[in-house]
Coordinates of C-alpha atoms and ligand atoms in Angstrom, one line a residue:
L63 CA 15.8 33.4 -27.0
I64 CA 14.6 29.9 -27.4
L65 CA 11.0 29.0 -27.4
V66 CA 9.9 25.5 -26.5
E67 CA 6.7 24.3 -28.0
Y68 CA 5.2 20.8 -27.8
F69 CA 3.6 19.1 -30.7
I70 CA 1.9 15.8 -30.5
L71 CA 3.0 13.6 -33.4
G72 CA 0.6 11.4 -35.2
T73 CA -3.1 11.5 -35.4
Y74 CA -3.7 9.7 -32.1
S75 CA -2.8 11.2 -28.9
N76 CA -2.4 7.8 -27.3
A77 CA 0.7 7.4 -29.4
G78 CA 2.1 9.4 -26.5
K79 CA 5.1 10.7 -28.6
M80 CA 6.1 14.2 -28.0
K81 CA 8.7 16.2 -29.7
I82 CA 10.3 19.3 -28.4
V83 CA 10.9 21.7 -31.2
E84 CA 13.1 24.7 -30.7
E85 CA 11.8 27.6 -32.7
P86 CA 13.2 31.0 -33.4
N87 CA 11.5 34.0 -32.1
T88 CA 8.0 34.0 -33.4
F89 CA 6.5 36.8 -31.4
G90 CA 3.0 36.9 -32.9
L91 CA 2.4 33.2 -32.6
N92 CA 3.4 33.0 -29.0
N93 CA 2.1 36.3 -27.7
P94 CA 1.2 35.8 -24.0
F95 CA -2.0 37.9 -24.6
L96 CA -3.3 35.1 -26.8
A97 CA -5.3 32.6 -24.8
Q98 CA -2.6 30.5 -23.0
G99 CA -4.8 27.5 -22.8
S100 CA -4.8 27.1 -26.5
R101 CA -1.1 26.4 -26.4
L102 CA -1.4 23.6 -23.9
Q103 CA -1.5 20.2 -25.4
P104 CA -2.6 17.4 -23.1
R105 CA -0.9 14.0 -23.7
V106 CA -3.9 12.0 -22.4
T107 CA -7.6 12.3 -21.8
P108 CA -8.7 12.6 -18.2
G109 CA -9.9 9.5 -16.3
P110 CA -13.6 9.0 -15.5
V111 CA -15.2 11.3 -12.9
S112 CA -15.5 9.0 -9.8
G113 CA -15.6 9.0 -6.1
P114 CA -18.1 10.5 -3.6
A115 CA -21.1 12.0 -5.4
H116 CA -20.8 15.3 -3.6
I117 CA -17.2 15.6 -4.7
Q118 CA -18.1 14.8 -8.3
R119 CA -20.0 18.0 -8.4
L120 CA -16.7 19.8 -8.7
A121 CA -16.2 18.4 -12.2
G122 CA -16.2 21.2 -14.8
K123 CA -15.2 23.9 -12.3
C124 CA -11.8 25.4 -12.0
F125 CA -10.0 27.1 -9.1
S126 CA -6.9 29.2 -9.3
Y127 CA -4.2 30.2 -6.9
I128 CA -1.5 32.7 -7.4
E129 CA 1.9 32.2 -5.7
S130 CA 4.7 34.6 -6.4
T131 CA 5.0 34.8 -10.1
Y132 CA 2.9 31.7 -10.9
K133 CA -0.8 31.2 -11.3
Y134 CA -2.0 27.6 -10.8
E135 CA -5.3 26.4 -12.1
F136 CA -6.9 23.2 -10.8
C137 CA -9.9 21.8 -12.6
P138 CA -11.0 18.8 -10.5
F139 CA -11.4 15.6 -12.6
H140 CA -9.7 17.4 -15.5
N141 CA -6.3 19.0 -15.1
I142 CA -4.0 21.3 -13.3
T143 CA -1.9 23.9 -15.0
Q144 CA 0.7 26.5 -14.2
H145 CA 1.0 29.9 -15.8
E146 CA 3.8 32.2 -15.3
Q147 CA 2.5 35.7 -14.5
S148 CA 4.8 37.7 -16.7
F149 CA 4.6 40.0 -19.7
R150 CA 7.5 38.3 -21.2
W151 CA 6.6 37.2 -24.7
N152 CA 7.5 33.6 -23.9
A153 CA 6.0 33.3 -20.4
Y154 CA 5.8 29.7 -19.3
S155 CA 2.5 27.9 -19.3
G156 CA 2.4 24.2 -18.7
I157 CA 0.3 21.2 -17.7
L158 CA 1.2 19.8 -14.3
G159 CA -1.1 16.8 -14.6
I160 CA -4.3 15.4 -16.1
W161 CA -6.8 13.7 -13.8
Q162 CA -6.1 9.9 -13.5
E163 CA -7.0 8.3 -10.2
W164 CA -7.7 8.6 -6.5
E165 CA -5.2 7.8 -3.8
I166 CA -7.0 5.6 -1.3
V167 CA -5.7 5.0 2.2
N168 CA -7.6 3.2 5.0
N169 CA -11.0 3.2 3.3
T170 CA -10.7 6.9 2.6
F171 CA -10.2 9.0 -0.5
L172 CA -7.1 10.9 0.4
A173 CA -6.0 12.7 -2.7
M174 CA -6.6 13.1 -6.5
W175 CA -3.6 12.2 -8.7
M176 CA -3.2 14.3 -11.8
R177 CA -0.5 12.7 -14.0
E178 CA 1.0 12.7 -17.5
G179 CA 1.6 16.4 -17.4
D180 CA 4.2 18.2 -19.6
A181 CA 7.6 16.5 -20.0
C182 CA 10.2 17.1 -17.3
G183 CA 13.4 15.4 -18.3
N184 CA 12.5 11.9 -19.2
K185 CA 9.4 11.9 -17.0
N186 CA 6.2 13.7 -17.0
R187 CA 5.0 16.2 -14.4
Q188 CA 2.5 14.9 -11.9
T189 CA 0.5 16.5 -9.1
K190 CA -1.1 15.1 -5.9
V191 CA -4.1 17.2 -4.9
I192 CA -4.9 16.6 -1.2
L193 CA -8.4 17.4 -0.1
T194 CA -8.8 19.1 3.2
C195 CA -11.6 20.7 5.1
G196 CA -11.9 24.5 4.7
G197 CA -14.5 27.3 4.7
S198 CA -14.6 27.6 0.9
N199 CA -13.4 25.9 -2.3
K200 CA -9.9 27.0 -2.9
L201 CA -6.4 26.0 -3.7
A202 CA -4.4 26.7 -0.6
Q203 CA -0.8 25.6 -1.1
V204 CA 1.5 24.4 -3.8
S205 CA 4.9 22.7 -3.3
E206 CA 7.2 20.5 -5.3
P207 CA 8.5 17.9 -2.8
T208 CA 10.4 16.0 -5.6
T209 CA 11.4 17.4 -8.9
C210 CA 8.3 17.7 -11.2
V211 CA 6.1 16.0 -8.6
Y212 CA 3.8 18.7 -7.2
S213 CA 1.8 18.6 -4.0
V214 CA -1.3 20.8 -3.9
T215 CA -3.8 21.4 -1.1
F216 CA -7.4 22.0 -2.1
E217 CA -9.6 23.3 0.7
T218 CA -13.3 22.6 0.5
P219 CA -16.3 22.4 2.9
L220 CA -17.3 19.3 1.0
V221 CA -14.9 17.1 3.0
C222 CA -15.4 18.5 6.5
H223 CA -17.8 15.7 7.6
P224 CA -15.8 12.8 9.0
H225 CA -17.6 10.3 6.7
S226 CA -17.4 12.5 3.6
L227 CA -14.5 10.7 2.0
L228 CA -15.2 7.1 3.0
V229 CA -14.8 4.7 0.1
Y230 CA -17.2 1.8 1.1
P231 CA -20.5 3.8 0.9
T232 CA -19.6 4.9 -2.7
L233 CA -19.4 1.3 -4.0
N234 CA -22.3 -0.5 -5.6
D235 CA -23.9 -3.5 -4.0
K236 CA -21.8 -6.0 -5.9
L237 CA -18.5 -4.4 -5.0
Q238 CA -19.6 -3.9 -1.4
K239 CA -20.3 -7.7 -1.3
E240 CA -16.9 -8.4 -2.7
W241 CA -15.3 -6.2 -0.1
D242 CA -17.3 -7.9 2.6
E243 CA -16.1 -11.3 1.4
A244 CA -12.5 -10.2 1.3
E245 CA -12.8 -8.8 4.8
Q246 CA -14.3 -12.0 6.0
A247 CA -11.6 -14.1 4.3
Y248 CA -8.9 -11.9 5.9
Y249 CA -10.6 -12.2 9.3
D250 CA -10.7 -16.0 8.9
D251 CA -7.0 -16.1 8.0
L252 CA -7.8 -17.5 4.6
I253 CA -5.9 -14.8 2.9
T254 CA -2.9 -12.7 3.9
K255 CA -2.8 -8.9 4.4
Q256 CA -1.3 -8.7 0.9
G257 CA -3.9 -10.9 -0.6
Y258 CA -6.6 -8.8 1.0
N259 CA -4.9 -5.6 -0.3
N260 CA -4.8 -7.1 -3.8
L261 CA -8.5 -7.9 -3.6
L262 CA -9.2 -4.3 -2.5
R263 CA -7.2 -2.9 -5.3
E264 CA -9.2 -4.9 -7.8
I265 CA -12.4 -3.7 -6.3
F266 CA -11.2 -0.1 -6.5
E267 CA -10.1 -0.5 -10.1
D268 CA -13.4 -2.0 -10.9
A269 CA -15.2 1.0 -9.4
G270 CA -13.0 3.3 -11.5
F271 CA -11.2 4.9 -8.5
L272 CA -7.8 3.5 -9.5
K273 CA -6.3 3.1 -12.9
T274 CA -6.0 -0.6 -13.8
Q275 CA -2.5 -1.9 -13.5
K276 CA -3.3 -5.1 -15.4
V277 CA -1.9 -5.4 -18.9
E278 CA -5.2 -5.3 -20.7
K279 CA -5.4 -7.8 -23.5
P280 CA -8.1 -6.5 -25.9
N281 CA -11.2 -8.7 -26.1
T282 CA -10.3 -11.6 -23.9
T283 CA -12.5 -12.9 -21.2
T284 CA -9.7 -12.4 -18.6
T285 CA -11.3 -9.1 -17.5
L286 CA -14.5 -10.9 -16.7
K287 CA -12.6 -13.3 -14.5
K288 CA -10.6 -11.0 -12.4
H289 CA -12.9 -10.6 -9.5
D290 CA -13.7 -14.1 -8.6
S291 CA -10.4 -14.9 -6.8
L292 CA -12.2 -16.3 -3.7
Q293 CA -14.8 -18.2 -5.8
K294 CA -12.0 -19.5 -7.9
C295 CA -10.1 -20.7 -4.9
N296 CA -13.1 -22.6 -3.7
E297 CA -13.7 -24.0 -7.1
D298 CA -10.0 -25.1 -7.4
A299 CA -10.3 -26.8 -4.0
R300 CA -13.4 -28.7 -5.1
K301 CA -11.7 -29.8 -8.3
Q302 CA -8.6 -30.9 -6.4
S303 CA -10.7 -32.9 -4.0
E304 CA -12.4 -34.7 -7.0
E305 CA -9.0 -35.4 -8.4
I306 CA -7.9 -36.9 -5.1
H307 CA -10.9 -39.2 -5.0
R308 CA -10.1 -40.3 -8.5
L309 CA -6.5 -41.0 -7.6
Q310 CA -7.4 -42.8 -4.4
A311 CA -9.8 -45.0 -6.4
L312 CA -6.9 -45.7 -8.8
L313 CA -4.6 -46.7 -5.9
T314 CA -7.3 -48.9 -4.4
Q315 CA -7.9 -50.5 -7.7
H316 CA -4.2 -51.4 -7.8
N317 CA -4.1 -52.5 -4.2
I318 CA -1.6 -49.8 -3.3
P319 CA -2.0 -48.6 0.3
Y320 CA -2.2 -44.9 1.0
D321 CA -2.8 -42.4 3.8
S322 CA -6.5 -41.7 3.7
K323 CA -6.5 -39.1 6.5
P324 CA -6.7 -36.1 4.2
D325 CA -10.1 -37.2 2.9
K326 CA -11.7 -37.0 6.3
S327 CA -11.7 -33.2 6.5
K328 CA -15.0 -31.5 6.1
S329 CA -14.1 -28.1 4.6
S330 CA -13.0 -28.0 1.1
L331 CA -10.6 -25.1 1.9
S332 CA -8.8 -26.9 4.7
R333 CA -8.7 -30.0 2.5
T334 CA -6.5 -28.2 0.0
V335 CA -4.0 -27.5 2.8
Q336 CA -3.9 -31.1 4.1
D337 CA -3.8 -32.6 0.6
G338 CA -0.1 -31.8 0.7
H339 CA 0.7 -35.4 1.7
L340 CA -1.0 -36.9 -1.4
R341 CA 0.6 -34.4 -3.8
G342 CA 3.9 -35.6 -2.5
D343 CA 3.1 -39.1 -3.8
N344 CA 3.1 -37.9 -7.4
G345 CA 6.0 -40.1 -8.3
L346 CA 4.2 -43.2 -7.3
I347 CA 1.1 -42.3 -9.2
A348 CA 3.1 -41.5 -12.3
D349 CA 4.5 -45.1 -12.1
I350 CA 1.1 -46.6 -12.1
L351 CA -0.1 -44.5 -15.0
Ligands
NAG243 C1 -8.5 22.0 -18.2 O1 -9.8 21.7 -17.8 C2 -10.7 22.8 -18.1 C3 -12.0 22.5 -17.3 O2 -12.6 21.3 -17.6 C4 -10.9 22.8 -19.6 O3 -11.8 23.9 -19.9 C5 -9.5 23.1 -20.2 O4 -9.6 23.1 -21.6 C6 -8.5 22.1 -19.7 N1 -7.2 22.4 -20.2 C7 -6.3 21.5 -20.7 C8 -5.0 22.0 -21.1 O5 -6.6 20.3 -20.7
NAG244 C1 -8.1 3.9 9.8 O1 -9.4 4.5 10.0 C2 -9.9 4.2 11.3 C3 -11.3 4.8 11.4 O2 -11.9 4.9 10.1 C4 -9.0 4.6 12.4 O3 -9.5 4.2 13.6 C5 -7.6 4.1 12.2 O4 -6.7 4.6 13.1 C6 -7.1 4.4 10.8 N1 -5.8 3.7 10.6 C7 -4.8 4.3 10.0 C8 -3.6 3.5 9.9 O5 -4.9 5.5 9.6
NAG245 C1 -13.0 -5.7 -29.4 O1 -14.2 -5.3 -28.8 C2 -14.8 -4.1 -29.3 C3 -16.0 -3.8 -28.6 O2 -16.0 -4.2 -27.3 C4 -15.0 -4.3 -30.8 O3 -15.5 -3.1 -31.4 C5 -13.7 -4.7 -31.5 O4 -14.0 -4.9 -32.9 C6 -13.1 -5.9 -30.9 N1 -11.8 -6.2 -31.5 C7 -11.5 -7.4 -31.9 C8 -10.1 -7.5 -32.4 O5 -12.2 -8.4 -31.7

């Protein structure tokens, strides 16, 4: 019999290195009557508790569910584990995921993603916990739609109200305003659906609902700048307009005729669009300079 045990190498768990050690039979050390939890070694720390306040109250609680020979334990905002119900000395016990982020669809918290679970081939186990309305808090269903990606249904009376999982009301004033602006910009055709979705993603990341996908450079000011896409766009338009005036002045100074139409537009945003003509004249300007 081979026993598989995991050891985290190095002092820091964020090293993320895991070695699988094959040990000979060591009955005493791995006796299933020992607390199984003590054998589970999480690879990462859970993400922040976030989302609707009434759901956050589930933090610190655990719910279990037994299906055939396995017991599943779901601890919202912490972890989900699987324990083989067997008196074998090496009964399996493993981490199916550690709380990471929400899945948000259509302004609604749809599911909780628990990732970075125990190794599974060259990947790590992960679990999507779908919240559905039910009479009491309980795990209701476990499946494995793709290898080592688990799908779990958690029933709870906390999500029965149609508005209970809406994202917008859980945002602070600043982020609500950013969403309002993004919505307006999309409505006004100033940004594409994709641009709108990117802005939303940034808002959700900022709120801590989603894990950040940006490559974080430590201690740069880039993180401070990431939410002003619209402001930045306006700012760029203004700068560009100044630059155009400067270049027009230069052309006038050298008695070179130019198409002055673009300057007549009122809005700085539409100006950037029309300025295409002038930008095409770069070669000429370069000659002067
Ligand atoms: C899972 O979460 C529970 C509840 O927060 C905690 O007591 C337990 O130690 C966690 N187990 C692992 C393996 O992270
Ligand atoms: C999104 O939610 C709204 C109501 O909040 C609903 O009317 C609409 O059908 C939903 N759209 C999708 C794609 O689920
Ligand atoms: C980065 O910022 C943290 C606090 O925000 C500080 O403790 C740390 O020394 C900084 N590191 C560098 C390289 O400046």
